[in-house]
Short mmCIF file of C-alpha atoms in Angstrom, two decimals:
data_model
loop_
_atom_site.label_atom_id
_atom_site.label_comp_id
_atom_site.label_asym_id
_atom_site.label_seq_id
_atom_site.Cartn_x
_atom_site.Cartn_y
_atom_site.Cartn_z
CA MET A 12 22.40 59.87 46.21
CA ARG A 13 19.11 58.65 46.32
CA ALA A 14 20.16 55.49 44.17
CA THR A 15 22.84 55.20 46.62
CA ALA A 16 20.41 55.11 49.57
CA SER A 17 17.91 52.66 48.07
CA ARG A 18 20.52 50.33 47.52
CA ARG A 19 21.17 50.43 51.01
CA ALA A 20 18.50 50.09 52.17
CA VAL A 21 17.75 46.66 49.89
CA LEU A 22 20.81 45.44 51.40
CA ALA A 23 20.03 46.27 55.03
CA GLY A 24 16.85 44.45 54.72
CA ALA A 25 18.05 41.54 52.43
CA PRO A 26 19.24 39.59 55.54
CA ALA A 27 15.86 39.98 56.90
CA LEU A 28 14.24 38.71 53.64
CA LEU A 29 16.48 35.74 53.54
CA ALA A 30 15.70 34.84 57.30
CA GLY A 31 11.89 34.86 56.36
CA CYS A 32 12.48 32.58 53.29
CA ALA A 33 14.34 29.46 54.75
CA LEU A 34 14.73 26.25 52.58
CA PRO A 35 12.42 23.59 52.99
CA GLU A 36 14.24 20.72 54.93
CA ARG A 37 13.89 17.51 54.61
CA GLY A 38 14.52 13.98 56.62
CA PRO A 39 17.65 11.67 55.76
CA PRO A 40 17.66 10.22 52.43
CA VAL A 41 17.77 6.30 52.06
CA PRO A 42 21.53 5.56 51.33
CA HIS A 43 22.07 4.40 47.82
CA ALA A 44 22.57 0.54 49.01
CA ASP A 45 19.55 0.38 50.91
CA THR A 46 17.05 1.77 48.15
CA ARG A 47 15.65 -1.90 47.47
CA GLY A 48 14.78 -2.19 51.49
CA ALA A 49 12.70 0.58 52.02
CA THR A 50 9.39 0.47 52.79
CA VAL A 51 6.43 2.78 53.62
CA LEU A 52 3.64 0.48 54.93
CA GLY A 53 5.67 -2.74 54.91
CA VAL A 54 3.24 -4.36 52.72
CA PRO A 55 4.48 -6.98 50.95
CA ASP A 56 4.68 -5.91 46.69
CA GLU A 57 3.42 -2.46 47.73
CA ARG A 58 6.15 -1.10 45.49
CA PHE A 59 8.55 -1.87 42.69
CA VAL A 60 12.11 -0.31 42.44
CA LEU A 61 13.56 -0.60 39.13
CA PRO A 62 15.53 -2.70 37.92
CA GLN A 63 16.52 -3.95 41.30
CA ASP A 64 12.88 -5.27 41.94
CA LEU A 65 12.37 -7.15 38.16
CA PRO A 66 12.09 -10.56 39.93
CA ALA A 67 9.30 -9.37 42.29
CA ILE A 68 7.43 -7.67 40.05
CA GLU A 69 7.75 -10.40 37.51
CA ALA A 70 6.05 -12.29 40.58
CA ALA A 71 3.62 -10.33 41.63
CA PHE A 72 2.14 -10.50 37.65
CA ARG A 73 2.02 -14.04 37.98
CA GLU A 74 0.54 -14.53 41.27
CA ALA A 75 -2.34 -11.81 39.72
CA GLY A 76 -2.87 -14.44 37.24
CA ARG A 77 -3.50 -17.13 40.21
CA ARG A 78 -6.07 -14.61 41.56
CA ARG A 79 -7.58 -13.83 38.24
CA MET A 80 -8.37 -17.50 37.57
CA ARG A 81 -9.60 -18.47 40.94
CA HIS A 82 -12.28 -15.34 40.64
CA LEU A 83 -13.30 -16.62 37.53
CA GLY A 84 -13.09 -20.70 38.52
CA LEU A 85 -10.74 -21.48 35.97
CA THR A 86 -8.32 -24.69 36.24
CA HIS A 87 -5.98 -23.73 33.35
CA PRO A 88 -4.28 -20.74 32.16
CA SER A 89 -5.51 -21.05 28.78
CA GLN A 90 -9.22 -20.98 30.08
CA LEU A 91 -8.38 -17.32 30.71
CA PRO A 92 -10.38 -14.67 28.60
CA ARG A 93 -8.55 -11.98 26.55
CA PHE A 94 -6.50 -9.80 28.58
CA GLN A 95 -7.29 -6.26 28.22
CA LEU A 96 -4.37 -3.47 28.99
CA LEU A 97 -4.68 -0.27 29.51
CA GLY A 98 -1.54 2.55 29.71
CA VAL A 99 -3.07 6.33 30.34
CA SER A 100 -0.04 9.10 30.32
CA GLY A 101 0.92 12.05 31.61
CA GLY A 102 -0.11 15.36 29.83
CA GLY A 103 -1.26 17.97 32.40
CA GLU A 104 -4.62 19.37 31.17
CA ASP A 105 -4.74 17.53 28.03
CA GLY A 106 -5.87 14.32 30.50
CA ALA A 107 -9.23 15.62 29.74
CA PHE A 108 -8.47 13.96 26.18
CA GLY A 109 -8.28 10.51 27.95
CA ALA A 110 -11.12 11.18 30.05
CA GLY A 111 -13.23 11.55 27.50
CA LEU A 112 -12.32 9.02 25.96
CA LEU A 113 -12.75 6.49 28.28
CA CYS A 114 -16.50 8.14 28.94
CA GLY A 115 -17.31 7.74 25.59
CA TRP A 116 -15.93 4.50 24.97
CA THR A 117 -18.61 3.35 27.21
CA ALA A 118 -21.58 5.40 25.73
CA HIS A 119 -20.37 3.22 22.50
CA GLY A 120 -20.89 0.23 24.63
CA THR A 121 -17.44 -1.98 23.97
CA ARG A 122 -15.15 -0.46 26.79
CA PRO A 123 -13.62 -3.60 28.34
CA GLU A 124 -12.79 -4.42 31.79
CA PHE A 125 -9.08 -3.99 32.35
CA GLU A 126 -7.09 -6.72 33.68
CA LEU A 127 -3.98 -4.34 33.86
CA VAL A 128 -3.99 -0.29 33.85
CA THR A 129 -0.87 1.66 34.20
CA GLY A 130 -1.02 5.47 34.89
CA VAL A 131 1.92 8.28 34.95
CA SER A 132 1.22 12.08 35.81
CA THR A 133 -2.32 12.84 34.92
CA GLY A 134 -2.99 9.62 34.06
CA ALA A 135 -2.15 8.57 37.38
CA LEU A 136 -5.40 10.43 38.25
CA THR A 137 -7.41 8.84 35.22
CA ALA A 138 -6.13 5.11 36.31
CA PRO A 139 -8.30 4.52 39.33
CA PHE A 140 -11.59 5.25 37.23
CA ALA A 141 -10.33 3.43 34.22
CA TYR A 142 -9.43 0.27 36.70
CA LEU A 143 -12.84 0.36 38.51
CA GLY A 144 -14.66 0.76 35.17
CA SER A 145 -17.56 2.63 33.84
CA GLU A 146 -20.02 2.88 36.89
CA TRP A 147 -16.83 5.65 37.84
CA ASP A 148 -17.58 7.39 34.63
CA GLY A 149 -19.32 10.30 36.56
CA ALA A 150 -16.97 11.07 38.91
CA LEU A 151 -14.05 11.12 36.26
CA ARG A 152 -16.14 13.70 34.30
CA SER A 153 -16.34 15.59 36.96
CA VAL A 154 -12.58 15.57 37.87
CA TYR A 155 -11.57 16.67 34.18
CA THR A 156 -14.61 19.24 33.37
CA GLU A 157 -15.73 21.23 37.14
CA ILE A 158 -11.87 21.60 38.55
CA THR A 159 -10.65 25.12 38.23
CA PRO A 160 -7.01 26.38 38.13
CA GLY A 161 -7.81 27.30 42.13
CA ASP A 162 -8.16 23.04 42.27
CA VAL A 163 -5.04 22.38 41.10
CA LEU A 164 -2.56 24.50 42.61
CA ARG A 165 -1.59 27.96 44.13
CA SER A 166 1.04 30.21 42.91
CA ARG A 167 3.81 31.19 45.24
CA GLY A 168 5.33 33.63 43.62
CA LEU A 169 8.74 34.17 41.41
CA LEU A 170 10.74 34.03 44.24
CA ALA A 171 9.74 30.57 45.39
CA ALA A 172 12.37 29.41 42.55
CA ILE A 173 15.19 30.53 44.80
CA PHE A 174 13.59 29.92 48.35
CA ASP A 175 11.44 26.98 48.16
CA ASP A 176 11.36 23.66 46.09
CA ALA A 177 8.42 24.54 43.45
CA LEU A 178 7.16 27.61 41.83
CA ALA A 179 3.38 26.50 43.00
CA ASP A 180 1.50 24.83 46.30
CA SER A 181 0.08 21.37 45.54
CA ALA A 182 -2.10 21.46 48.26
CA PRO A 183 -5.22 22.56 46.37
CA LEU A 184 -4.29 19.18 44.24
CA PHE A 185 -4.46 16.90 47.40
CA ARG A 186 -7.45 18.40 48.27
CA THR A 187 -8.96 17.51 45.20
CA ILE A 188 -7.68 14.17 44.97
CA SER A 189 -8.62 13.48 48.29
CA ARG A 190 -12.21 14.76 47.65
CA TYR A 191 -12.82 11.96 45.17
CA LEU A 192 -10.55 9.19 46.08
CA ASP A 193 -12.24 8.06 49.46
CA GLU A 194 -12.67 5.27 51.66
CA ARG A 195 -15.52 3.58 49.22
CA MET A 196 -13.42 4.07 46.10
CA LEU A 197 -10.33 2.32 47.95
CA ALA A 198 -12.32 -0.49 49.30
CA ALA A 199 -13.22 -1.17 45.34
CA ILE A 200 -9.68 -0.81 44.20
CA ALA A 201 -8.84 -3.46 47.09
CA ARG A 202 -11.95 -5.78 45.57
CA GLY A 203 -10.08 -5.77 42.11
CA HIS A 204 -6.74 -6.31 43.48
CA GLU A 205 -8.23 -9.37 44.71
CA SER A 206 -10.05 -10.88 41.48
CA GLY A 207 -6.29 -10.36 40.03
CA ARG A 208 -6.41 -7.49 38.42
CA LEU A 209 -3.41 -4.94 38.47
CA LEU A 210 -3.47 -1.25 39.20
CA LEU A 211 0.25 0.35 38.90
CA ILE A 212 0.96 4.17 39.19
CA GLY A 213 4.41 5.65 38.02
CA SER A 214 6.73 7.86 40.09
CA THR A 215 10.28 8.89 40.30
CA ASN A 216 12.42 8.78 43.35
CA LEU A 217 14.48 11.83 42.64
CA ASP A 218 17.34 10.08 45.25
CA ALA A 219 17.90 7.19 43.76
CA GLN A 220 17.28 8.60 40.15
CA LEU A 221 14.97 5.16 39.62
CA PRO A 222 11.49 4.56 38.50
CA VAL A 223 9.29 3.39 41.00
CA ILE A 224 5.93 1.31 40.10
CA TRP A 225 3.11 1.28 42.99
CA ASN A 226 0.79 -1.52 43.39
CA VAL A 227 -2.20 0.37 44.46
CA GLY A 228 -4.27 -2.59 44.74
CA ALA A 229 -1.94 -4.26 46.96
CA ILE A 230 -1.75 -1.08 49.16
CA ALA A 231 -5.69 -0.66 48.80
CA ALA A 232 -6.34 -4.57 49.87
CA SER A 233 -3.58 -3.94 52.92
CA GLY A 234 -5.91 -2.74 55.55
CA ASP A 235 -3.49 -0.57 56.87
CA PRO A 236 -5.50 2.46 58.29
CA ARG A 237 -2.73 4.48 56.46
CA ALA A 238 -3.25 2.74 52.84
CA LEU A 239 -5.51 5.55 51.74
CA ASN A 240 -3.62 8.40 52.62
CA LEU A 241 -0.69 7.04 51.01
CA VAL A 242 -2.25 6.13 47.74
CA ARG A 243 -3.73 9.81 47.61
CA ARG A 244 0.18 10.83 47.86
CA ILE A 245 1.18 8.56 45.35
CA LEU A 246 -1.06 10.14 43.32
CA LEU A 247 0.34 13.50 44.10
CA ALA A 248 3.81 12.71 43.56
CA SER A 249 3.04 11.00 40.47
CA ALA A 250 1.74 14.33 38.98
CA ALA A 251 4.42 16.65 40.82
CA ILE A 252 6.10 18.28 37.55
CA PRO A 253 9.36 18.96 39.19
CA GLY A 254 10.28 22.76 39.71
CA ALA A 255 6.39 23.65 39.00
CA PHE A 256 4.85 21.54 42.01
CA PRO A 257 6.28 20.79 45.39
CA PRO A 258 8.05 17.28 45.13
CA VAL A 259 6.52 14.08 47.49
CA MET A 260 8.31 13.19 50.64
CA PHE A 261 7.69 9.70 51.87
CA ASP A 262 8.83 8.70 55.20
CA VAL A 263 9.83 5.13 54.58
CA ALA A 264 11.81 2.40 57.11
CA VAL A 265 15.05 0.29 56.66
CA ASN A 266 15.94 -2.35 59.13
CA GLY A 267 13.70 0.11 61.88
CA VAL A 268 15.43 3.01 60.85
CA THR A 269 12.95 5.51 59.59
CA HIS A 270 14.31 7.89 56.07
CA GLN A 271 12.94 10.15 53.96
CA GLU A 272 12.33 9.63 50.09
CA MET A 273 11.84 12.27 47.33
CA HIS A 274 9.24 11.56 44.90
CA VAL A 275 8.59 13.72 41.78
CA ASP A 276 6.94 13.04 38.71
CA GLY A 277 6.97 9.34 37.25
CA GLY A 278 7.47 11.07 33.66
CA ALA A 279 10.82 11.95 34.50
CA PHE A 280 11.26 8.39 33.48
CA SER A 281 8.59 7.26 31.31
CA GLN A 282 5.62 9.21 30.13
CA VAL A 283 3.57 6.06 29.79
CA PHE A 284 4.32 2.66 30.19
CA LEU A 285 2.68 -1.01 30.32
CA TYR A 286 4.57 -3.81 31.31
CA PRO A 287 8.60 -5.16 32.38
CA ARG A 288 9.67 -7.14 28.98
CA GLN A 289 10.69 -9.55 31.15
CA VAL A 290 6.78 -10.54 32.62
CA THR A 291 6.29 -12.18 28.97
CA GLU A 292 8.98 -14.50 28.80
CA GLN A 293 6.92 -17.66 29.12
CA ARG A 294 4.46 -15.87 26.71
CA ARG A 295 7.20 -15.55 24.11
CA GLU A 296 8.65 -18.34 24.19
CA ARG A 297 5.24 -20.06 23.40
CA LEU A 298 4.85 -18.09 20.25
CA ARG A 299 8.33 -19.31 19.04
CA ARG A 300 7.40 -22.99 19.84
CA GLY A 301 4.01 -22.25 17.74
CA GLN A 302 1.70 -22.89 21.02
CA PRO A 303 -1.25 -21.17 21.46
CA VAL A 304 -1.59 -18.33 23.90
CA VAL A 305 -4.10 -16.02 25.96
CA PRO A 306 -4.93 -13.80 23.79
CA ALA A 307 -4.35 -9.84 24.73
CA SER A 308 -5.28 -6.27 23.55
CA ALA A 309 -3.03 -3.02 24.63
CA TYR A 310 -4.44 0.44 25.07
CA VAL A 311 -2.42 3.09 25.15
CA ILE A 312 -3.92 7.02 25.64
CA ARG A 313 -1.44 9.04 25.25
CA ASN A 314 -2.87 12.59 26.61
CA GLY A 315 -0.92 14.73 24.10
CA ARG A 316 0.07 15.12 20.54
CA LEU A 317 2.64 13.05 18.73
CA ASP A 318 3.38 15.64 15.99
CA ALA A 319 5.78 18.31 15.82
CA GLN A 320 4.70 22.22 17.24
CA TRP A 321 6.37 24.62 14.94
CA ALA A 322 7.01 27.61 17.08
CA ALA A 323 9.55 30.87 16.14
CA VAL A 324 12.24 30.59 19.10
CA ASP A 325 13.38 34.00 20.34
CA ARG A 326 17.36 34.26 20.69
CA ARG A 327 17.37 34.21 24.59
CA ALA A 328 19.04 31.68 26.97
CA MET A 329 15.52 31.02 28.74
CA SER A 330 13.70 30.89 25.43
CA ILE A 331 16.15 28.28 23.75
CA ALA A 332 16.19 26.39 27.04
CA GLY A 333 12.16 25.83 27.51
CA ARG A 334 11.95 25.30 23.63
CA ALA A 335 14.81 22.54 24.28
CA ILE A 336 12.73 21.15 27.19
CA SER A 337 9.45 20.45 25.76
CA THR A 338 11.64 18.87 22.82
CA MET A 339 12.77 16.21 24.80
CA ILE A 340 9.46 15.96 26.47
CA ALA A 341 7.68 15.38 23.14
CA SER A 342 10.32 13.05 21.95
CA SER A 343 9.88 11.00 25.21
CA GLY A 344 6.34 10.85 24.86
CA TYR A 345 7.01 9.30 20.90
CA ASN A 346 9.78 7.36 22.12
CA ASP A 347 7.23 5.64 25.00
CA VAL A 348 4.58 4.94 22.31
CA VAL A 349 6.78 3.61 19.98
CA ARG A 350 8.66 1.11 23.16
CA ILE A 351 5.01 -0.14 23.71
CA TRP A 352 4.70 -1.18 20.18
CA ASN A 353 7.98 -2.81 19.89
CA THR A 354 7.19 -5.03 22.99
CA THR A 355 3.49 -5.65 21.68
CA GLN A 356 4.31 -6.70 18.15
CA ARG A 357 7.24 -9.02 19.84
CA ASP A 358 4.46 -10.58 22.32
CA GLY A 359 1.75 -11.33 19.69
CA ILE A 360 -0.33 -8.78 21.64
CA ASP A 361 -2.82 -6.56 20.06
CA TYR A 362 -1.53 -2.80 19.84
CA ASN A 363 -4.16 0.19 20.09
CA LEU A 364 -2.89 3.76 20.28
CA ALA A 365 -4.79 6.94 20.89
CA PHE A 366 -3.62 10.76 20.69
CA ILE A 367 -4.87 14.33 20.16
CA PRO A 368 -4.80 14.41 16.60
CA ARG A 369 -4.03 17.66 14.50
CA ASP A 370 -7.49 18.56 13.97
CA PHE A 371 -8.26 19.62 17.73
CA THR A 372 -7.18 23.46 17.91
CA ALA A 373 -8.46 24.79 20.83
CA THR A 374 -6.00 26.40 23.02
CA TYR A 375 -5.78 27.96 26.38
CA SER A 376 -4.19 31.21 28.12
CA GLU A 377 -3.67 29.59 31.64
CA PRO A 378 -2.87 25.70 32.90
CA PHE A 379 -5.58 23.77 33.52
CA GLU A 380 -7.90 26.04 32.24
CA GLN A 381 -11.85 24.67 32.49
CA ALA A 382 -13.25 26.00 29.21
CA TYR A 383 -10.02 24.26 27.37
CA MET A 384 -10.31 20.73 29.38
CA ARG A 385 -13.95 20.72 28.86
CA ALA A 386 -13.51 21.29 24.92
CA LEU A 387 -10.98 18.65 25.01
CA PHE A 388 -12.88 16.13 26.92
CA ASP A 389 -15.54 16.80 24.70
CA PHE A 390 -13.75 15.84 21.85
CA GLY A 391 -12.38 12.77 23.16
CA PHE A 392 -15.84 11.64 24.31
CA GLU A 393 -17.31 12.47 20.82
CA ARG A 394 -14.70 10.27 19.15
CA ALA A 395 -14.79 7.23 21.40
CA ARG A 396 -18.84 7.47 21.23
CA ARG A 397 -18.65 7.18 17.62
CA GLY A 398 -16.33 4.11 18.00
CA TYR A 399 -12.96 5.26 18.10
CA ASP A 400 -10.80 4.33 15.53
CA TRP A 401 -7.37 3.34 17.14
CA ALA A 402 -4.01 3.26 15.09
CA LYS A 403 -2.29 0.52 15.33
CA GLN A 404 1.24 1.49 14.91
CA PRO A 405 2.80 5.09 15.90
CA PRO A 406 2.06 7.75 13.50
#
């Protein structure tokens, strides 16, 4: 009788529970046919939806080259110095590895200025600091050694899996991003863009199932008063792990009509990227003809391991599904560094890869644990300070 009464009480209270847990709402999505034409600020080349915008991103790379020549006072592309390219991958708290490596690289005295920096997920948070150069190392160190889990997320509880758009609230992460990415930093990014350098951040348009590359430098240089908030939201979107963090909703306009796009972690498509292969078609043609090309070096920081991680998997649905997903993510990350290696070999570009090796053995008990991130930062820093032993091909 007591059990029956308890069940009746639960059923009687269910409507009130459901009423208090209204599902999140959203604006009308962009129609499929209008995906390419949607814009946030209306800034030329503010972003590229791939593959539709391949011609536009090719043109943006060419224009960046012309700006670079003007900035350096050169008259012919052959006079350009070595191109330095950097791609920083996703990896959550493992982003401390890449941050430590960059700061240690500065201490070694050989860190170059990069003409192109790309970032995805945690790599998107690192990329602006890498792009701006060594004078921003103090802030980069702070991001990965001083924050706590409370600076990144706030748990919503298990019911959020049913009644909300994510298990955790990423408002703390947005506040952290905003604390570092201020008007001064935006102005510095704008100056870098005007000098012919590119800062590109990847996210995933979940409605369209397409990758989006945001031209952060162009947005920063636009002078639009909304630019700062947009760049902050782009970094948040790139790091929005589906299910764990809420998606970021972007208000966009298509022919004067307002819509909303849903964006999540760029790692849903690619955990690290450098450039579309079409960008270097002219370079490849010159190589085929035996003509000289501007030398270039590509650096890829994989914020994670590339070796298989053995584990005893329980024979339970959730354990099997979770292990399968982690396996897919790991194999995707490996495939990304192999893809970039193949591209650079074809384009005659010096390839350099860094990743977390087996001899780093620290573990953590909760995501974004400060002690773990500090240990990993120090590990990457010391390796780079002594002169990082870059891998010339994927293991």
